[in-house]
Amino acid sequence: MRKTDKKREQLIVDTLNAVCEEALDSQLAGFRWLTHLVDYQRYPQSLQLLCIVDGDHPDSEHWLRERVTQALRAQGIAISAAQCQCLSEATYRRRYHSH
């Protein structure tokens, strides 16, 4: 990973941590955690933000998508709404951790 990629990675992690803390502090219904996937060879198009929620909470999912995209934009990282998904932990494990 190049030095600029490491800086971007740290900025993304710090930004997502702040959103995560905000969601936890507000006891956002269904919220569990946030993560991201990125291939820095294809950055920023490859950046995917994953919001893990438990149950059906459309208002929480909307808040998470909006807050994540706003927080990243404030750091100069413009992403499309399609790059931020909300999914259950079971779906996350099936998609991203299947063998």
PDB file of C-alpha atoms in Angstrom:
ATOM      1  CA  MET A   1       0.000   0.000   0.000  1.00  0.00           C
ATOM      2  CA  ARG A   2       1.355   3.387  -0.976  1.00  0.00           C
ATOM      3  CA  LYS A   3       1.775   6.185   1.533  1.00  0.00           C
ATOM      4  CA  THR A   4      -1.166   8.123   0.046  1.00  0.00           C
ATOM      5  CA  ASP A   5      -3.328   4.969   0.275  1.00  0.00           C
ATOM      6  CA  LYS A   6      -2.425   4.572   3.944  1.00  0.00           C
ATOM      7  CA  LYS A   7      -3.446   8.174   4.604  1.00  0.00           C
ATOM      8  CA  ARG A   8      -6.744   7.675   2.763  1.00  0.00           C
ATOM      9  CA  GLU A   9      -7.381   4.447   4.646  1.00  0.00           C
ATOM     10  CA  GLN A  10      -6.805   6.158   7.991  1.00  0.00           C
ATOM     11  CA  LEU A  11      -9.084   9.044   7.008  1.00  0.00           C
ATOM     12  CA  ILE A  12     -11.858   6.613   5.985  1.00  0.00           C
ATOM     13  CA  VAL A  13     -11.479   4.587   9.199  1.00  0.00           C
ATOM     14  CA  ASP A  14     -11.478   7.706  11.392  1.00  0.00           C
ATOM     15  CA  THR A  15     -14.554   9.081   9.609  1.00  0.00           C
ATOM     16  CA  LEU A  16     -16.457   5.801   9.886  1.00  0.00           C
ATOM     17  CA  ASN A  17     -15.495   5.488  13.553  1.00  0.00           C
ATOM     18  CA  ALA A  18     -16.998   8.919  14.205  1.00  0.00           C
ATOM     19  CA  VAL A  19     -20.257   7.951  12.438  1.00  0.00           C
ATOM     20  CA  CYS A  20     -20.295   4.653  14.324  1.00  0.00           C
ATOM     21  CA  GLU A  21     -19.918   6.457  17.668  1.00  0.00           C
ATOM     22  CA  GLU A  22     -22.674   8.877  16.704  1.00  0.00           C
ATOM     23  CA  ALA A  23     -25.021   5.991  15.820  1.00  0.00           C
ATOM     24  CA  LEU A  24     -24.199   4.140  19.039  1.00  0.00           C
ATOM     25  CA  ASP A  25     -24.571   7.262  21.188  1.00  0.00           C
ATOM     26  CA  SER A  26     -27.994   7.956  19.692  1.00  0.00           C
ATOM     27  CA  GLN A  27     -28.987   4.294  20.122  1.00  0.00           C
ATOM     28  CA  LEU A  28     -29.950   4.086  16.450  1.00  0.00           C
ATOM     29  CA  ALA A  29     -32.497   1.279  16.055  1.00  0.00           C
ATOM     30  CA  GLY A  30     -30.971  -1.897  14.638  1.00  0.00           C
ATOM     31  CA  PHE A  31     -27.482  -0.469  14.181  1.00  0.00           C
ATOM     32  CA  ARG A  32     -24.634  -2.906  14.802  1.00  0.00           C
ATOM     33  CA  TRP A  33     -21.446  -1.689  13.075  1.00  0.00           C
ATOM     34  CA  LEU A  34     -19.844  -0.171   9.943  1.00  0.00           C
ATOM     35  CA  THR A  35     -17.077  -1.356   7.699  1.00  0.00           C
ATOM     36  CA  HIS A  36     -15.690  -0.696   4.258  1.00  0.00           C
ATOM     37  CA  LEU A  37     -14.024  -2.434   1.348  1.00  0.00           C
ATOM     38  CA  VAL A  38     -11.713  -0.739  -1.105  1.00  0.00           C
ATOM     39  CA  ASP A  39      -9.264  -1.574  -3.863  1.00  0.00           C
ATOM     40  CA  TYR A  40      -6.890   1.381  -3.960  1.00  0.00           C
ATOM     41  CA  GLN A  41      -5.960   0.546  -7.553  1.00  0.00           C
ATOM     42  CA  ARG A  42      -9.533   1.592  -8.428  1.00  0.00           C
ATOM     43  CA  TYR A  43     -10.147   4.244  -5.744  1.00  0.00           C
ATOM     44  CA  PRO A  44     -12.608   5.938  -5.218  1.00  0.00           C
ATOM     45  CA  GLN A  45     -14.922   3.949  -7.500  1.00  0.00           C
ATOM     46  CA  SER A  46     -14.145   0.711  -5.638  1.00  0.00           C
ATOM     47  CA  LEU A  47     -14.963   2.122  -2.189  1.00  0.00           C
ATOM     48  CA  GLN A  48     -17.914   0.294  -0.623  1.00  0.00           C
ATOM     49  CA  LEU A  49     -19.384   1.255   2.729  1.00  0.00           C
ATOM     50  CA  LEU A  50     -21.299  -1.442   4.567  1.00  0.00           C
ATOM     51  CA  CYS A  51     -23.692  -0.600   7.404  1.00  0.00           C
ATOM     52  CA  ILE A  52     -24.663  -3.671   9.390  1.00  0.00           C
ATOM     53  CA  VAL A  53     -28.163  -3.518  10.853  1.00  0.00           C
ATOM     54  CA  ASP A  54     -30.281  -6.003  12.741  1.00  0.00           C
ATOM     55  CA  GLY A  55     -33.917  -6.221  11.639  1.00  0.00           C
ATOM     56  CA  ASP A  56     -36.049  -3.977   9.462  1.00  0.00           C
ATOM     57  CA  HIS A  57     -35.284  -0.339  10.274  1.00  0.00           C
ATOM     58  CA  PRO A  58     -35.684   1.775   7.106  1.00  0.00           C
ATOM     59  CA  ASP A  59     -35.328   5.071   9.012  1.00  0.00           C
ATOM     60  CA  SER A  60     -32.050   3.922  10.549  1.00  0.00           C
ATOM     61  CA  GLU A  61     -30.793   2.697   7.191  1.00  0.00           C
ATOM     62  CA  HIS A  62     -31.641   6.037   5.577  1.00  0.00           C
ATOM     63  CA  TRP A  63     -29.902   7.920   8.420  1.00  0.00           C
ATOM     64  CA  LEU A  64     -26.796   5.730   8.093  1.00  0.00           C
ATOM     65  CA  ARG A  65     -26.531   6.156   4.312  1.00  0.00           C
ATOM     66  CA  GLU A  66     -26.965   9.912   4.580  1.00  0.00           C
ATOM     67  CA  ARG A  67     -24.587  10.327   7.517  1.00  0.00           C
ATOM     68  CA  VAL A  68     -21.837   8.154   6.022  1.00  0.00           C
ATOM     69  CA  THR A  69     -21.934   9.908   2.649  1.00  0.00           C
ATOM     70  CA  GLN A  70     -22.053  13.377   4.298  1.00  0.00           C
ATOM     71  CA  ALA A  71     -19.178  12.584   6.657  1.00  0.00           C
ATOM     72  CA  LEU A  72     -17.002  11.283   3.831  1.00  0.00           C
ATOM     73  CA  ARG A  73     -17.875  14.227   1.580  1.00  0.00           C
ATOM     74  CA  ALA A  74     -16.804  16.569   4.393  1.00  0.00           C
ATOM     75  CA  GLN A  75     -13.392  14.847   4.205  1.00  0.00           C
ATOM     76  CA  GLY A  76     -13.212  15.312   0.425  1.00  0.00           C
ATOM     77  CA  ILE A  77     -14.276  11.748  -0.401  1.00  0.00           C
ATOM     78  CA  ALA A  78     -17.256  11.913  -2.747  1.00  0.00           C
ATOM     79  CA  ILE A  79     -19.142   8.650  -3.059  1.00  0.00           C
ATOM     80  CA  SER A  80     -22.431   7.752  -4.694  1.00  0.00           C
ATOM     81  CA  ALA A  81     -25.423   6.505  -2.724  1.00  0.00           C
ATOM     82  CA  ALA A  82     -24.954   3.120  -4.407  1.00  0.00           C
ATOM     83  CA  GLN A  83     -21.566   2.764  -2.707  1.00  0.00           C
ATOM     84  CA  CYS A  84     -23.194   2.695   0.746  1.00  0.00           C
ATOM     85  CA  GLN A  85     -25.267  -0.390   1.556  1.00  0.00           C
ATOM     86  CA  CYS A  86     -27.174  -1.513   4.620  1.00  0.00           C
ATOM     87  CA  LEU A  87     -27.381  -5.241   5.212  1.00  0.00           C
ATOM     88  CA  SER A  88     -27.792  -7.806   7.939  1.00  0.00           C
ATOM     89  CA  GLU A  89     -24.805  -9.449   9.545  1.00  0.00           C
ATOM     90  CA  ALA A  90     -25.871 -12.816   8.081  1.00  0.00           C
ATOM     91  CA  THR A  91     -25.978 -11.337   4.575  1.00  0.00           C
ATOM     92  CA  TYR A  92     -22.622  -9.642   5.119  1.00  0.00           C
ATOM     93  CA  ARG A  93     -21.034 -12.956   6.185  1.00  0.00           C
ATOM     94  CA  ARG A  94     -22.534 -14.832   3.222  1.00  0.00           C
ATOM     95  CA  ARG A  95     -21.381 -12.244   0.675  1.00  0.00           C
ATOM     96  CA  TYR A  96     -17.986 -11.310   2.012  1.00  0.00           C
ATOM     97  CA  HIS A  97     -16.800 -14.222   4.109  1.00  0.00           C
ATOM     98  CA  SER A  98     -17.991 -17.309   2.261  1.00  0.00           C
ATOM     99  CA  HIS A  99     -15.347 -19.886   1.415  1.00  0.00           C
TER     100      HIS A  99
END
